[in-house]
Amino acid sequence: MDSSPGALALNGSHSLEGEQGEDLSGQFSTTWTIALAVLMALLIVATVVGNALVMLAFVVDSSLRTQNNYFLLNLAISDFLVDDFSGETQQEEEKKKSFAL
């Protein structure tokens, strides 16, 4: 691996904060931050709507109740649960950080 100051590890674990003495928390401009937030929101909405449609189709149309489609239903339900639990965990972390200050 290159040991020059500008070289980064392949997994991105190398921190530039310690070497250059600058904080990287504000590395995106306001425009990029807004664009990334909108993109993230669109992806979340698309995921939730897609999973809801899979579950609705499974409930409404009984001909879709095959062994393979049960697997797809299971994936849609587990995706909802993972999103729910990861969102709650992230909110708890935010609360801990705000109380620690």
Coordinates of C-alpha atoms in Angstrom, one line a residue:
M1 CA 0.0 0.0 0.0
D2 CA 1.2 3.5 -0.8
S3 CA 2.4 5.3 2.3
S4 CA 2.2 8.8 0.8
P5 CA 0.0 11.4 2.7
G6 CA -2.6 11.4 0.0
A7 CA -3.1 7.7 -0.3
L8 CA -6.2 6.1 1.2
A9 CA -6.9 2.5 2.2
L10 CA -9.2 0.6 -0.2
N11 CA -11.9 0.2 2.4
G12 CA -11.9 3.9 3.2
S13 CA -10.9 3.4 6.8
H14 CA -7.9 5.8 6.6
S15 CA -8.8 9.1 8.2
L16 CA -7.3 12.3 6.9
E17 CA -8.4 14.2 10.0
G18 CA -5.4 13.3 12.1
E19 CA -2.8 14.0 9.4
Q20 CA -4.0 17.3 8.1
G21 CA -5.7 18.6 11.2
E22 CA -9.0 19.4 9.6
D23 CA -12.5 18.2 10.3
L24 CA -14.1 16.3 7.5
S25 CA -17.7 16.5 8.9
G26 CA -18.6 19.4 6.6
Q27 CA -17.1 18.0 3.4
F28 CA -20.2 18.4 1.2
S29 CA -21.6 21.8 0.1
T30 CA -25.2 22.7 1.0
T31 CA -26.3 22.0 -2.6
W32 CA -24.9 18.5 -2.5
T33 CA -26.3 17.8 0.9
I34 CA -29.8 18.7 -0.2
A35 CA -29.4 16.7 -3.4
L36 CA -28.2 13.6 -1.5
A37 CA -31.1 14.0 1.0
V38 CA -33.7 14.2 -1.8
L39 CA -32.1 11.1 -3.5
M40 CA -32.2 9.2 -0.2
A41 CA -35.8 10.2 0.4
L42 CA -36.8 9.0 -3.1
L43 CA -35.0 5.7 -2.6
I44 CA -36.8 5.1 0.7
V45 CA -40.2 5.9 -0.8
A46 CA -39.6 3.6 -3.7
T47 CA -38.5 0.8 -1.4
V48 CA -41.5 1.2 0.9
V49 CA -44.0 1.4 -2.0
G50 CA -42.4 -1.5 -3.9
N51 CA -42.5 -3.7 -0.8
A52 CA -46.1 -2.7 -0.1
L53 CA -47.1 -3.6 -3.6
V54 CA -45.5 -7.0 -3.3
M55 CA -47.4 -7.7 -0.1
L56 CA -50.7 -6.3 -1.5
A57 CA -50.4 -8.4 -4.7
F58 CA -49.8 -11.5 -2.6
V59 CA -52.9 -10.8 -0.4
V60 CA -55.2 -9.8 -3.3
D61 CA -54.4 -12.4 -6.0
S62 CA -54.5 -15.9 -4.6
S63 CA -52.9 -17.4 -7.8
L64 CA -49.7 -15.7 -6.7
R65 CA -49.5 -17.9 -3.6
T66 CA -46.8 -20.3 -4.9
Q67 CA -43.7 -21.5 -3.1
N68 CA -41.4 -19.0 -5.0
N69 CA -43.7 -16.1 -4.3
Y70 CA -43.8 -16.9 -0.5
F71 CA -40.0 -16.4 -0.6
L72 CA -40.5 -13.0 -2.3
L73 CA -43.2 -12.1 0.3
N74 CA -40.7 -13.1 3.1
L75 CA -38.1 -10.8 1.5
A76 CA -40.5 -7.9 1.4
I77 CA -41.6 -8.3 5.0
S78 CA -38.0 -8.7 6.2
D79 CA -37.0 -5.5 4.3
F80 CA -39.8 -3.6 6.2
L81 CA -38.6 -5.0 9.5
V82 CA -34.9 -4.2 8.8
D83 CA -35.9 -0.6 7.8
D84 CA -38.0 -0.2 10.9
F85 CA -35.3 -1.5 13.3
S86 CA -32.4 0.3 11.7
G87 CA -34.4 3.6 11.8
E88 CA -35.2 3.2 15.5
T89 CA -31.5 2.3 16.2
Q90 CA -30.3 5.4 14.3
Q91 CA -32.8 7.6 16.2
E92 CA -31.6 6.2 19.6
E93 CA -28.0 7.0 18.6
E94 CA -28.9 10.5 17.7
K95 CA -30.7 10.9 21.1
K96 CA -27.6 9.6 23.0
K97 CA -25.4 12.0 21.1
S98 CA -27.6 15.0 21.9
F99 CA -27.8 14.1 25.6
A100 CA -24.0 13.5 25.8
L101 CA -23.3 17.2 25.0

